[in-house]
Tab-separated table of C-alpha atoms in Angstrom:
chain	number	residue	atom	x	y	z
A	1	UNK	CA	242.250	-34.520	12.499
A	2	UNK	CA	241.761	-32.033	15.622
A	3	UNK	CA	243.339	-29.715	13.694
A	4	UNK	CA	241.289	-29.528	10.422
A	5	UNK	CA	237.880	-30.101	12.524
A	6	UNK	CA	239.044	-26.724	14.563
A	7	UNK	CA	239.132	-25.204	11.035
A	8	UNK	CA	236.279	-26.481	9.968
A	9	UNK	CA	234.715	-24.913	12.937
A	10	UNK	CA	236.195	-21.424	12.605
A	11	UNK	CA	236.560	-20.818	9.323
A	12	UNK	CA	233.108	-19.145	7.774
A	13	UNK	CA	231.992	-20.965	4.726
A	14	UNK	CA	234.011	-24.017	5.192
A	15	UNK	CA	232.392	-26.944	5.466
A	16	UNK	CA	234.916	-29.878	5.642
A	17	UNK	CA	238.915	-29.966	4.654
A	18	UNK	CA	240.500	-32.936	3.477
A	19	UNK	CA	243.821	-34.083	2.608
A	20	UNK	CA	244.378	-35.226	-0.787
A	21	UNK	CA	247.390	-37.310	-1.722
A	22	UNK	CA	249.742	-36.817	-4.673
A	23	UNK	CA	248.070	-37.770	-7.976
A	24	UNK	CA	243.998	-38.194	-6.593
A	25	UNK	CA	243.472	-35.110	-7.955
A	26	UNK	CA	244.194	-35.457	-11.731
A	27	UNK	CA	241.630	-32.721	-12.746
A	28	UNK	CA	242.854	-30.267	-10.580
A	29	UNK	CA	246.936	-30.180	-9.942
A	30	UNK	CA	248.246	-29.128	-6.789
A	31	UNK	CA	251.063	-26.613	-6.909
A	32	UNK	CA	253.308	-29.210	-4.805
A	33	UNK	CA	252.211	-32.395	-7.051
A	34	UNK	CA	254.370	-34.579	-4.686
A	35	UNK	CA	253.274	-33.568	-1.515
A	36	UNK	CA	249.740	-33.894	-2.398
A	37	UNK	CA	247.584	-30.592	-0.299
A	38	UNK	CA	244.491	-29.617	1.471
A	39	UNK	CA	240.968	-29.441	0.156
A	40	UNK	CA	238.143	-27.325	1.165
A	41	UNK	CA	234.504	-27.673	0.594
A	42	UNK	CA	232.915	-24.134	0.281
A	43	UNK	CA	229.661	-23.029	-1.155
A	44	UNK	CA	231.869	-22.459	-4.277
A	45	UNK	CA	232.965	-26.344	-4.983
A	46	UNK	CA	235.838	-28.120	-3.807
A	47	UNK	CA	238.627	-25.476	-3.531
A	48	UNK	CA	242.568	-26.104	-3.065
A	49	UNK	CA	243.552	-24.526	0.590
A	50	UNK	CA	246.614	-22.492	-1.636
A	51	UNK	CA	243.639	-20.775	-3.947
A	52	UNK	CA	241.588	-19.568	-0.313
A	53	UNK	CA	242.027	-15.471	0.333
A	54	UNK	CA	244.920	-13.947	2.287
A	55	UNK	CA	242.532	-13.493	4.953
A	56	UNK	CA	241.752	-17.866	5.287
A	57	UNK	CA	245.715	-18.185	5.293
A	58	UNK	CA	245.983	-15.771	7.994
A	59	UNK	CA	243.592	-16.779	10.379
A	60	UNK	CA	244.691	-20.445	9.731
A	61	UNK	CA	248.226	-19.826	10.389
A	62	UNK	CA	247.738	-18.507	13.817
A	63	UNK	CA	244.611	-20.909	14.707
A	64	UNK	CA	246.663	-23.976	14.073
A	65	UNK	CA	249.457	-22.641	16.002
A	66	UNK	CA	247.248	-21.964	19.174
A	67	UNK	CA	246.207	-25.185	18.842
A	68	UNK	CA	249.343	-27.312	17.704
A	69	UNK	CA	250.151	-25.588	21.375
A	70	UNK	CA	247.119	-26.219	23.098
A	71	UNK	CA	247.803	-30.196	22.469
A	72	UNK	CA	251.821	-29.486	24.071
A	73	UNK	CA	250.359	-27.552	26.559
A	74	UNK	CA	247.895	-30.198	28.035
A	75	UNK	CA	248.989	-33.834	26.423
A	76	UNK	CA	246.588	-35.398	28.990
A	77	UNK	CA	243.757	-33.505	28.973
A	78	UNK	CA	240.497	-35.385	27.518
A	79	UNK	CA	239.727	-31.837	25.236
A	80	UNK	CA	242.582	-29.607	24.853
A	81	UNK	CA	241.115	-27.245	23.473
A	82	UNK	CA	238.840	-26.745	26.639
A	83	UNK	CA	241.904	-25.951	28.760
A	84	UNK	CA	242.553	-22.159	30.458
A	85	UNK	CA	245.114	-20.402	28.011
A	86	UNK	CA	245.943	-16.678	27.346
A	87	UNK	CA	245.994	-15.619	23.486
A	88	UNK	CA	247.567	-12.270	22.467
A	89	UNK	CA	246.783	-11.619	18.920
A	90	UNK	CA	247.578	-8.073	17.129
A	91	UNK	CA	245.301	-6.870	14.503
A	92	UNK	CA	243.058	-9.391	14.616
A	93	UNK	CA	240.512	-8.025	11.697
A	94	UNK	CA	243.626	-7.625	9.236
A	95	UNK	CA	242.730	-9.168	5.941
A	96	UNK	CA	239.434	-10.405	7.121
A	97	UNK	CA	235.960	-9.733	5.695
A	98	UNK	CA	233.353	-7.490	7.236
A	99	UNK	CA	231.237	-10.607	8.118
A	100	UNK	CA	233.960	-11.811	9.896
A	101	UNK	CA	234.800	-9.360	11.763
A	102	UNK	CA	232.106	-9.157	13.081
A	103	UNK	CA	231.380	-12.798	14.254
A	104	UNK	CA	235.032	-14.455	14.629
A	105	UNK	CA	235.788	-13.400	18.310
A	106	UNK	CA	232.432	-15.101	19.302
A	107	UNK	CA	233.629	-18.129	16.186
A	108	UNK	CA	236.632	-18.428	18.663
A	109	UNK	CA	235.161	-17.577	22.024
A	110	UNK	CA	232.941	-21.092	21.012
A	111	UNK	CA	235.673	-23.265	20.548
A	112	UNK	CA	237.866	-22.114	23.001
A	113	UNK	CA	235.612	-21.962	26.076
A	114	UNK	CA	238.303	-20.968	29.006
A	115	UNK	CA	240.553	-19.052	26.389
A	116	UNK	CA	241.407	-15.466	27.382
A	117	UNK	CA	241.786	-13.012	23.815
A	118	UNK	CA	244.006	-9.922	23.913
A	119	UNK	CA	243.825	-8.967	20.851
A	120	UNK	CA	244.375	-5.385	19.050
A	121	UNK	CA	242.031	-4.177	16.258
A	122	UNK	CA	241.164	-1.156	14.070
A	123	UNK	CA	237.969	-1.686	12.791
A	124	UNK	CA	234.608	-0.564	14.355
A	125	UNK	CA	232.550	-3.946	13.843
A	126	UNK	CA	235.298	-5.759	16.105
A	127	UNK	CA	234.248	-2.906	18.635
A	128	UNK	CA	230.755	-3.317	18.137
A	129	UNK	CA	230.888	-7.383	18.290
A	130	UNK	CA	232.232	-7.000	21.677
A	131	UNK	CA	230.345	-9.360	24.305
A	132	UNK	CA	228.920	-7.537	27.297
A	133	UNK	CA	231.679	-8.792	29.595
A	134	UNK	CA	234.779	-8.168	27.212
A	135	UNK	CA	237.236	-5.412	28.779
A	136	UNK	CA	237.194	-2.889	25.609
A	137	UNK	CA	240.199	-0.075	25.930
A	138	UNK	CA	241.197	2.587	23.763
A	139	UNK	CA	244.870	2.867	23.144
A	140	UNK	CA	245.752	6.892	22.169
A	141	UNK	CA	248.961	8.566	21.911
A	142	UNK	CA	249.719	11.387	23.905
A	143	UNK	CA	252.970	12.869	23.156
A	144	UNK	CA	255.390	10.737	23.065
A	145	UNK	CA	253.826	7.588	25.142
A	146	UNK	CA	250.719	5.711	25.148
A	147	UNK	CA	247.586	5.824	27.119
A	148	UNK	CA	245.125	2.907	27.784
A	149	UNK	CA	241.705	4.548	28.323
A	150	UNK	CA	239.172	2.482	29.595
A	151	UNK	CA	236.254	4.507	30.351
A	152	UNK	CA	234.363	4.165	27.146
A	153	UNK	CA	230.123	4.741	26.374
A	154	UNK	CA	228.933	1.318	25.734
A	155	UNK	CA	228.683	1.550	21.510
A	156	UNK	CA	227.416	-2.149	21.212
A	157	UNK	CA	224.047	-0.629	19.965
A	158	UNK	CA	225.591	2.186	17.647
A	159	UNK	CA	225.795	1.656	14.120
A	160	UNK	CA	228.873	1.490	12.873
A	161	UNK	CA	229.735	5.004	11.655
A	162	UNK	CA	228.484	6.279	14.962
A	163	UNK	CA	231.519	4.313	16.276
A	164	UNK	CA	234.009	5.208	13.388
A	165	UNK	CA	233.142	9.054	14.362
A	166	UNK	CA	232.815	8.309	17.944
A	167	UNK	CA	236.701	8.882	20.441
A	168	UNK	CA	237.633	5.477	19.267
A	169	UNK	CA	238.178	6.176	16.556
A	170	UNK	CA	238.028	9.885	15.963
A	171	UNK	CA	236.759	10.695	12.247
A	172	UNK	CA	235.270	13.621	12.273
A	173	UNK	CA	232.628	12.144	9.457
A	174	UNK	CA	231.874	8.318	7.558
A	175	UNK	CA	231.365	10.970	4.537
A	176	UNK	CA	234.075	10.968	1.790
A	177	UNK	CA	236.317	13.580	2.816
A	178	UNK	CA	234.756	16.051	-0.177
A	179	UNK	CA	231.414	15.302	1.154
A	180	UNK	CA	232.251	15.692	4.902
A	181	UNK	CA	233.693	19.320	3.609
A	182	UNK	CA	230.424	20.136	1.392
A	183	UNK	CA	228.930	19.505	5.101
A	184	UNK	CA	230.635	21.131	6.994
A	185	UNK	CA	230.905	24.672	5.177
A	186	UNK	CA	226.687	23.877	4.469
A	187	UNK	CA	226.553	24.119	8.424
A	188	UNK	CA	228.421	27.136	8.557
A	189	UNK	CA	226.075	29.046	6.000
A	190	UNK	CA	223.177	27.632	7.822
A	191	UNK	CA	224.644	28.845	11.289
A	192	UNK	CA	225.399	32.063	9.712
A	193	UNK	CA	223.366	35.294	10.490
A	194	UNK	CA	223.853	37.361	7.994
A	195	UNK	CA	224.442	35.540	4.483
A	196	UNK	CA	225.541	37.406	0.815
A	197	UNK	CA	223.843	36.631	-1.949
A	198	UNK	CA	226.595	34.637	-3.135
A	199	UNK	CA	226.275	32.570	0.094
A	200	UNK	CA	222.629	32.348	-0.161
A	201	UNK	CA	223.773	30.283	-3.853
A	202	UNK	CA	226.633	28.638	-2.339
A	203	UNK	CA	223.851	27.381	0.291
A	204	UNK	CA	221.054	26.239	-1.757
A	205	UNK	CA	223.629	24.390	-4.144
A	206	UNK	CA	225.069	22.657	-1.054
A	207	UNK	CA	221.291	21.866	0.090
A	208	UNK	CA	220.231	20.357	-2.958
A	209	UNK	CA	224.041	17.961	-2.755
A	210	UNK	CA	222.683	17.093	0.573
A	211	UNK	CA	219.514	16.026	-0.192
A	212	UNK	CA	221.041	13.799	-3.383
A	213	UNK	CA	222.879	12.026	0.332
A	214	UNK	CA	221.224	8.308	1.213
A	215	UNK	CA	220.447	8.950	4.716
A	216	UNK	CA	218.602	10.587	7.322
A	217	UNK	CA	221.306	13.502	7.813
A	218	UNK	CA	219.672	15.910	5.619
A	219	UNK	CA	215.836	16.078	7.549
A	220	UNK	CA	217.960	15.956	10.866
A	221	UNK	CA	219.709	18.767	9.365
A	222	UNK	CA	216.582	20.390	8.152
A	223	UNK	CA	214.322	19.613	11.258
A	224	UNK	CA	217.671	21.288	13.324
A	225	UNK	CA	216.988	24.356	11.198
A	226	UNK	CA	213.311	24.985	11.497
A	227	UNK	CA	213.978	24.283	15.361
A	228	UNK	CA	216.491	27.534	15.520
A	229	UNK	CA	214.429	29.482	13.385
A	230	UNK	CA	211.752	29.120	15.107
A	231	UNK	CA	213.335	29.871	18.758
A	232	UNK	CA	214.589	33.103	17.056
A	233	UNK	CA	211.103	33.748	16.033
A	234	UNK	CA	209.927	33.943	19.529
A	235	UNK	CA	209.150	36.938	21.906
């Protein structure tokens, strides 16, 4: 029962599981008819545990581990759960939604008070959901060994491609890589002193692509080149 209330608790969207028996569940046949299975209530209906995404099974696996060993760990302890214990998880955002990316190490920091996560991740909300006294590194290769950096700018108020182009994670744009290149030659032209005609058309057909763009990068682009031509305009 500890168990499927910890799910309950972590798992977004997941409002109660329940163990069916073989046979209650005429309408709706589990895959294992003799073993009867688990039942989640979602915002979808009643849904068999087997039918959830890859990324429910994942984070399920491991969670009822920890806590299967949680209940070893401390057999006399009034809450388990509530006990000191170190968890090392690798790729902790693998399979998961966006959403819960974003909330699951705070999901988890909630119902395991006095836990300690070390976990490895590759996504920039993970990064940004950070609390303000988690220890975030960067792990980069140099060579042929690995360094831990730790001095990192605080990104927790960056939006998220700010982060993905940031040194953690080193894209040079969020673009598609065709757009990134249309902007990145349209900077070059515009940086350019002395343009051919057929640069001039190459330009004003990368311009008008860049205004098409839904974002601000195209004024800030624009407002950047009034700003140098008018500082070559001066005395």
């Amino acid at each position: 029962a500890e168990t499927l209330s910890t799910l309950v608790n972590v798992l977004p969207d997941v409002s109660a599981i329940d163990v069916v028996p073989p046979g209650a569940r005429d309408d709706k046949p589990s895959k294992f008819p003799t073993r009867g299975f688990l039942e989640c209530t979602t915002p979808y209906g009643k849904v068999p545990f087997a039918e959830l995404s890859l990324g429910y099974h994942a984070m399920a696996c491991w969670i009822v581990d920890l806590v299967a060993r949680m209940f070893a760990a401390y057999p006399d302890a009034d809450e388990p759960l509530a006990q000191p214990v170190t968890v090392l998880i690798d790729e902790l955002d693998l399979h998961l939604h966006p959403t819960w990316q974003r909330h699951l190490m705070a999901y988890l920091s909630e119902r395991f008070p006095r836990a300690q996560f070390i976990a490895t991740a590759h996504s920039p909300l993970v990064a940004q959901a950070a609390a303000d006294d988690a220890n975030l590194v960067l792990l980069r290769r140099e060579g042929d060994h690995v360094v831990i950096d730790q001095d990192l700018p605080n990104i927790r108020d960056w939006r998220v491609d700010q982060i993905l182009t940031s040194e953690l994670f080193g894209l040079d744009s969020s673009r598609g890589p065709q757009v990134a290149q249309d902007l990145r030659r349209r900077t070059a032209l515009i940086e350019k002193a002395d343009r051919t005609p057929e640069e001039e058309a190459e330009l004003a057909r990368l311009q008008a692509r860049a205004a098409e763009l839904p974002s601000q990068e195209y004024q800030d682009m624009e407002l950047l080149r009034d700003i140098k031509d008018l500082l070559a305009g001066e005395p």
